mmCIF file of C-alpha atoms in Angstrom:
data_model
loop_
_atom_site.group_PDB
_atom_site.id
_atom_site.type_symbol
_atom_site.label_atom_id
_atom_site.label_comp_id
_atom_site.label_asym_id
_atom_site.label_seq_id
_atom_site.Cartn_x
_atom_site.Cartn_y
_atom_site.Cartn_z
ATOM 1 C CA MET A 937 4.661 172.499 91.060
ATOM 2 C CA ARG A 938 2.652 171.961 94.230
ATOM 3 C CA ASP A 939 5.835 170.897 96.006
ATOM 4 C CA LEU A 940 7.556 174.140 94.957
ATOM 5 C CA LEU A 941 4.593 176.209 96.189
ATOM 6 C CA ASN A 942 4.622 174.374 99.517
ATOM 7 C CA ARG A 943 8.331 175.112 99.913
ATOM 8 C CA ALA A 944 7.692 178.781 99.144
ATOM 9 C CA ASP A 945 4.998 178.834 101.833
ATOM 10 C CA ASP A 946 7.419 177.216 104.278
ATOM 11 C CA SER A 947 10.007 179.891 103.454
ATOM 12 C CA ARG A 948 7.533 182.722 104.074
ATOM 13 C CA GLY A 949 6.420 181.062 107.289
ATOM 14 C CA GLU A 950 9.986 180.890 108.577
ATOM 15 C CA LEU A 951 10.552 184.589 107.901
ATOM 16 C CA GLU A 952 7.300 185.542 109.638
ATOM 17 C CA ARG A 953 7.657 183.447 112.789
ATOM 18 C CA PRO A 954 9.828 184.645 115.695
ATOM 19 C CA SER A 955 13.210 182.968 115.936
ATOM 20 C CA SER A 956 13.522 180.456 118.765
ATOM 21 C CA VAL A 957 16.365 180.298 121.277
ATOM 22 C CA LEU A 958 17.204 177.640 123.851
ATOM 23 C CA VAL A 959 19.364 178.826 126.747
ATOM 24 C CA VAL A 960 21.285 176.113 128.602
ATOM 25 C CA ASP A 961 23.067 176.858 131.872
ATOM 26 C CA ASP A 962 23.406 175.317 135.320
ATOM 27 C CA GLU A 963 22.700 178.653 137.062
ATOM 28 C CA TYR A 964 19.047 179.577 137.358
ATOM 29 C CA SER A 965 19.824 183.294 137.715
ATOM 30 C CA VAL A 966 21.623 183.238 134.345
ATOM 31 C CA LEU A 967 18.705 181.456 132.696
ATOM 32 C CA ALA A 968 16.200 183.930 134.107
ATOM 33 C CA SER A 969 18.130 187.035 133.059
ATOM 34 C CA LEU A 970 18.853 185.770 129.538
ATOM 35 C CA GLU A 971 15.259 184.654 129.097
ATOM 36 C CA ARG A 972 14.028 188.164 129.955
ATOM 37 C CA LEU A 973 16.612 189.817 127.715
ATOM 38 C CA LEU A 974 15.834 187.671 124.673
ATOM 39 C CA ALA A 975 12.066 187.689 125.141
ATOM 40 C CA ALA A 976 12.140 191.498 125.240
ATOM 41 C CA GLN A 977 13.640 191.383 121.729
ATOM 42 C CA GLY A 978 10.789 189.220 120.407
ATOM 43 C CA TYR A 979 12.510 185.839 120.470
ATOM 44 C CA GLN A 980 10.717 182.660 121.498
ATOM 45 C CA VAL A 981 12.793 181.553 124.466
ATOM 46 C CA ALA A 982 13.082 178.183 126.177
ATOM 47 C CA VAL A 983 15.466 177.352 129.017
ATOM 48 C CA ALA A 984 17.173 174.198 130.221
ATOM 49 C CA LEU A 985 18.780 173.872 133.646
ATOM 50 C CA GLY A 986 21.762 171.703 132.753
ATOM 51 C CA GLY A 987 22.773 169.391 129.931
ATOM 52 C CA ALA A 988 20.342 166.554 130.641
ATOM 53 C CA GLN A 989 17.345 168.856 130.393
ATOM 54 C CA ALA A 990 18.827 170.407 127.247
ATOM 55 C CA LEU A 991 18.942 167.011 125.526
ATOM 56 C CA GLU A 992 15.265 166.516 126.354
ATOM 57 C CA ARG A 993 14.410 169.921 124.910
ATOM 58 C CA LEU A 994 16.391 169.260 121.745
ATOM 59 C CA ALA A 995 14.551 165.980 121.189
ATOM 60 C CA GLY A 996 11.143 167.635 121.170
ATOM 61 C CA GLN A 997 11.607 171.151 119.757
ATOM 62 C CA ARG A 998 12.687 172.755 116.489
ATOM 63 C CA LEU A 999 15.046 175.543 117.469
ATOM 64 C CA ASP A 1000 17.075 178.193 115.705
ATOM 65 C CA VAL A 1001 19.755 179.084 118.249
ATOM 66 C CA LEU A 1002 21.290 177.254 121.194
ATOM 67 C CA LEU A 1003 23.039 179.350 123.864
ATOM 68 C CA LEU A 1004 25.138 176.742 125.599
ATOM 69 C CA ASP A 1005 27.308 176.822 128.709
ATOM 70 C CA LEU A 1006 30.114 174.280 128.467
ATOM 71 C CA ALA A 1007 31.172 173.960 132.106
ATOM 72 C CA MET A 1008 28.176 172.224 133.716
ATOM 73 C CA PRO A 1009 28.089 169.298 136.163
ATOM 74 C CA GLY A 1010 26.716 165.994 134.944
ATOM 75 C CA VAL A 1011 25.932 166.192 131.239
ATOM 76 C CA GLY A 1012 28.265 168.959 130.129
ATOM 77 C CA GLY A 1013 27.991 171.364 127.253
ATOM 78 C CA THR A 1014 30.389 169.358 125.104
ATOM 79 C CA ALA A 1015 28.054 166.347 125.255
ATOM 80 C CA VAL A 1016 25.136 168.555 124.222
ATOM 81 C CA LEU A 1017 27.163 170.020 121.363
ATOM 82 C CA ASP A 1018 28.109 166.522 120.207
ATOM 83 C CA ALA A 1019 24.420 165.531 120.261
ATOM 84 C CA VAL A 1020 23.553 168.503 118.052
ATOM 85 C CA ARG A 1021 26.173 167.420 115.551
ATOM 86 C CA GLU A 1022 25.313 163.705 115.670
ATOM 87 C CA ARG A 1023 21.606 164.411 115.116
ATOM 88 C CA SER A 1024 22.412 166.950 112.365
ATOM 89 C CA LEU A 1025 20.132 169.488 114.036
ATOM 90 C CA ASP A 1026 19.513 172.551 111.893
ATOM 91 C CA MET A 1027 20.472 175.229 114.393
ATOM 92 C CA ALA A 1028 23.232 177.654 115.346
ATOM 93 C CA VAL A 1029 25.160 177.072 118.588
ATOM 94 C CA ILE A 1030 26.709 179.910 120.590
ATOM 95 C CA ILE A 1031 28.956 179.012 123.510
ATOM 96 C CA ILE A 1032 28.557 181.087 126.683
ATOM 97 C CA SER A 1033 30.995 180.245 129.454
ATOM 98 C CA GLY A 1034 33.003 181.822 132.219
ATOM 99 C CA SER A 1035 35.426 179.070 133.149
ATOM 100 C CA THR A 1036 36.105 177.427 129.789
ATOM 101 C CA SER A 1037 39.693 177.532 128.593
ATOM 102 C CA VAL A 1038 40.717 178.844 125.199
ATOM 103 C CA THR A 1039 41.525 175.276 124.146
ATOM 104 C CA GLU A 1040 38.030 174.066 125.087
ATOM 105 C CA ALA A 1041 36.405 177.022 123.355
ATOM 106 C CA THR A 1042 38.407 176.387 120.186
ATOM 107 C CA ALA A 1043 37.425 172.720 120.274
ATOM 108 C CA ALA A 1044 33.762 173.734 120.602
ATOM 109 C CA LEU A 1045 34.042 175.964 117.552
ATOM 110 C CA ARG A 1046 35.574 173.076 115.631
ATOM 111 C CA ARG A 1047 32.611 170.938 116.706
ATOM 112 C CA GLY A 1048 30.248 173.343 114.943
ATOM 113 C CA ALA A 1049 29.601 176.256 117.300
ATOM 114 C CA VAL A 1050 29.358 179.577 115.462
ATOM 115 C CA ASP A 1051 30.493 181.893 118.272
ATOM 116 C CA TYR A 1052 31.960 181.971 121.767
ATOM 117 C CA LEU A 1053 31.082 184.538 124.424
ATOM 118 C CA ARG A 1054 32.978 184.669 127.678
ATOM 119 C CA LYS A 1055 31.060 185.613 130.838
ATOM 120 C CA PRO A 1056 30.418 188.284 131.847
ATOM 121 C CA PHE A 1057 29.338 189.752 128.523
ATOM 122 C CA ALA A 1058 27.337 192.872 127.737
ATOM 123 C CA PRO A 1059 23.690 192.428 126.697
ATOM 124 C CA GLU A 1060 24.474 194.135 123.376
ATOM 125 C CA GLU A 1061 27.253 191.632 122.722
ATOM 126 C CA LEU A 1062 24.928 188.685 123.259
ATOM 127 C CA LEU A 1063 22.102 190.151 121.179
ATOM 128 C CA GLY A 1064 24.511 190.947 118.364
ATOM 129 C CA SER A 1065 25.840 187.403 118.359
ATOM 130 C CA VAL A 1066 22.330 185.916 118.322
ATOM 131 C CA ALA A 1067 21.184 188.206 115.505
ATOM 132 C CA SER A 1068 24.275 187.366 113.451
ATOM 133 C CA ALA A 1069 23.797 183.630 114.015
ATOM 134 C CA ILE A 1070 20.135 183.791 112.956
ATOM 135 C CA HIS A 1071 20.990 185.791 109.841
ATOM 136 C CA LYS A 1072 23.612 183.229 108.824
ATOM 137 C CA LEU A 1073 21.265 180.333 109.602
ATOM 138 C CA ARG A 1074 18.496 181.808 107.440
ATOM 139 C CA LEU A 1075 20.904 182.298 104.542
ATOM 140 C CA GLU A 1076 22.039 178.668 104.823
ATOM 141 C CA ARG A 1077 18.442 177.419 104.958
ATOM 142 C CA ALA A 1078 17.469 179.568 101.966
ATOM 143 C CA ASN A 1079 20.434 178.209 100.022
ATOM 144 C CA ARG A 1080 19.442 174.619 100.805
ATOM 145 C CA ARG A 1081 15.857 175.311 99.750
ATOM 146 C CA MET A 1082 17.050 176.863 96.506
ATOM 147 C CA CYS A 1083 19.233 173.842 95.764
ATOM 148 C CA ARG A 1084 16.287 171.505 96.389
ATOM 149 C CA GLN A 1085 14.028 173.609 94.157
ATOM 150 C CA LEU A 1086 16.590 173.639 91.365
ATOM 151 C CA GLU A 1087 16.978 169.883 91.635
ATOM 152 C CA ALA A 1088 13.190 169.424 91.508
ATOM 153 C CA SER A 1089 12.986 171.753 88.498
ATOM 154 C CA GLU A 1090 15.713 169.806 86.700
ATOM 155 C CA GLN A 1091 13.957 166.518 87.444
ATOM 156 C CA LEU A 1092 10.699 167.921 86.050
ATOM 157 C CA HIS A 1093 12.489 169.161 82.934
ATOM 158 C CA ARG A 1094 14.078 165.748 82.353
ATOM 159 C CA PHE A 1095 10.687 164.051 82.796
ATOM 160 C CA ILE A 1096 9.015 166.374 80.267
ATOM 161 C CA VAL A 1097 11.811 165.931 77.726
ATOM 162 C CA ASN A 1098 11.899 162.150 78.043
ATOM 163 C CA SER A 1099 8.094 161.897 77.954
ATOM 164 C CA SER A 1100 7.786 163.981 74.782
ATOM 165 C CA PRO A 1101 6.287 162.167 71.747
ATOM 166 C CA ASP A 1102 8.893 163.958 69.612
ATOM 167 C CA LEU A 1103 12.567 163.220 69.188
ATOM 168 C CA ILE A 1104 14.592 165.786 71.116
ATOM 169 C CA PHE A 1105 18.343 165.969 70.728
ATOM 170 C CA MET A 1106 21.338 168.251 71.259
ATOM 171 C CA LEU A 1107 24.400 168.752 69.072
ATOM 172 C CA ASP A 1108 27.919 170.016 69.694
ATOM 173 C CA GLY A 1109 29.689 172.519 67.460
ATOM 174 C CA GLU A 1110 30.713 169.790 65.029
ATOM 175 C CA GLY A 1111 27.194 168.479 64.520
ATOM 176 C CA ARG A 1112 27.717 165.437 66.762
ATOM 177 C CA LEU A 1113 24.926 164.245 69.027
ATOM 178 C CA THR A 1114 25.476 164.962 72.707
ATOM 179 C CA TYR A 1115 22.001 164.072 73.997
ATOM 180 C CA LEU A 1116 18.862 162.260 72.788
ATOM 181 C CA ASN A 1117 15.671 161.683 74.729
ATOM 182 C CA GLN A 1118 14.154 158.248 75.185
ATOM 183 C CA ARG A 1119 11.875 158.672 72.169
ATOM 184 C CA VAL A 1120 14.790 157.748 69.917
ATOM 185 C CA LYS A 1121 14.306 154.053 70.738
ATOM 186 C CA ALA A 1122 10.763 153.974 69.353
ATOM 187 C CA LEU A 1123 11.480 156.190 66.337
ATOM 188 C CA LEU A 1124 14.889 154.944 65.214
ATOM 189 C CA GLY A 1125 15.319 151.656 67.008
ATOM 190 C CA PHE A 1126 18.563 152.697 68.741
ATOM 191 C CA GLU A 1127 19.422 153.261 72.370
ATOM 192 C CA ALA A 1128 20.343 156.894 73.008
ATOM 193 C CA LYS A 1129 23.775 156.013 74.380
ATOM 194 C CA ALA A 1130 24.619 154.177 71.137
ATOM 195 C CA LEU A 1131 24.150 157.379 69.127
ATOM 196 C CA VAL A 1132 25.844 159.906 71.389
ATOM 197 C CA GLY A 1133 29.016 161.121 69.702
ATOM 198 C CA ARG A 1134 27.872 160.284 66.179
ATOM 199 C CA SER A 1135 27.201 162.935 63.562
ATOM 200 C CA LEU A 1136 23.592 163.829 62.839
ATOM 201 C CA VAL A 1137 24.397 163.499 59.137
ATOM 202 C CA ASP A 1138 25.032 159.769 59.625
ATOM 203 C CA LEU A 1139 21.476 159.207 60.838
ATOM 204 C CA VAL A 1140 19.560 160.586 57.874
ATOM 205 C CA THR A 1141 18.990 159.064 54.458
ATOM 206 C CA PRO A 1142 21.582 159.835 51.748
ATOM 207 C CA GLY A 1143 19.106 162.083 49.957
ATOM 208 C CA ASP A 1144 18.666 164.283 53.041
ATOM 209 C CA ARG A 1145 22.296 164.592 54.048
ATOM 210 C CA GLU A 1146 23.001 167.719 51.979
ATOM 211 C CA LYS A 1147 19.954 169.429 53.560
ATOM 212 C CA VAL A 1148 21.147 168.546 57.047
ATOM 213 C CA MET A 1149 24.670 169.758 56.293
ATOM 214 C CA ARG A 1150 23.305 173.097 55.025
ATOM 215 C CA LEU A 1151 21.175 173.384 58.161
ATOM 216 C CA LEU A 1152 24.165 172.763 60.392
ATOM 217 C CA ARG A 1153 26.202 175.359 58.505
ATOM 218 C CA ASP A 1154 23.377 177.899 58.897
ATOM 219 C CA LEU A 1155 23.136 177.207 62.620
ATOM 220 C CA ASP A 1156 26.885 177.645 62.998
ATOM 221 C CA ALA A 1157 26.921 180.936 61.094
#
């Protein structure tokens, strides 16, 4: 239960904190203008002048969006994109490039980028792409959290059922056992798997079989 509450707090914290964006380009003027544009919209913005600096930033920061130029000298954008994928970083990557070919852009999208913007682009185009990427990222994170919570809930349910001092079992439509908790070993002396598929009627004393059969008929009615 405490784990579920902590995850709920983490979820609220993510929604309340500003989304973070790392801008990677080899032109300082581009970095400066995009930093101003994004900061004015309330984003937490970091910049990296080239691919090598981007890899350093990615190693030490938790980020939501990466705006990445592909055509950079030295460590190029493709190497940075590969690092994001290899490290399984939980972020959205948007390619921004002026000299990248369609083939290179398509390859980047196949590597995991969510969008591709060709320079020069309008400020509204960039902001729309970032907002869309963040929305999709939050949905994916919420879905993963929900899956983890459901798994934890199922594990707790199984623990409670198997730890019960009572015999708990499930039947199919024909009165055959489909599940028994671990208590069956202490009460009946059988392993649960040895009884699955057998009729409940077979497990009671002859004098009680008619009662069990009537009960099963009533349940099926």
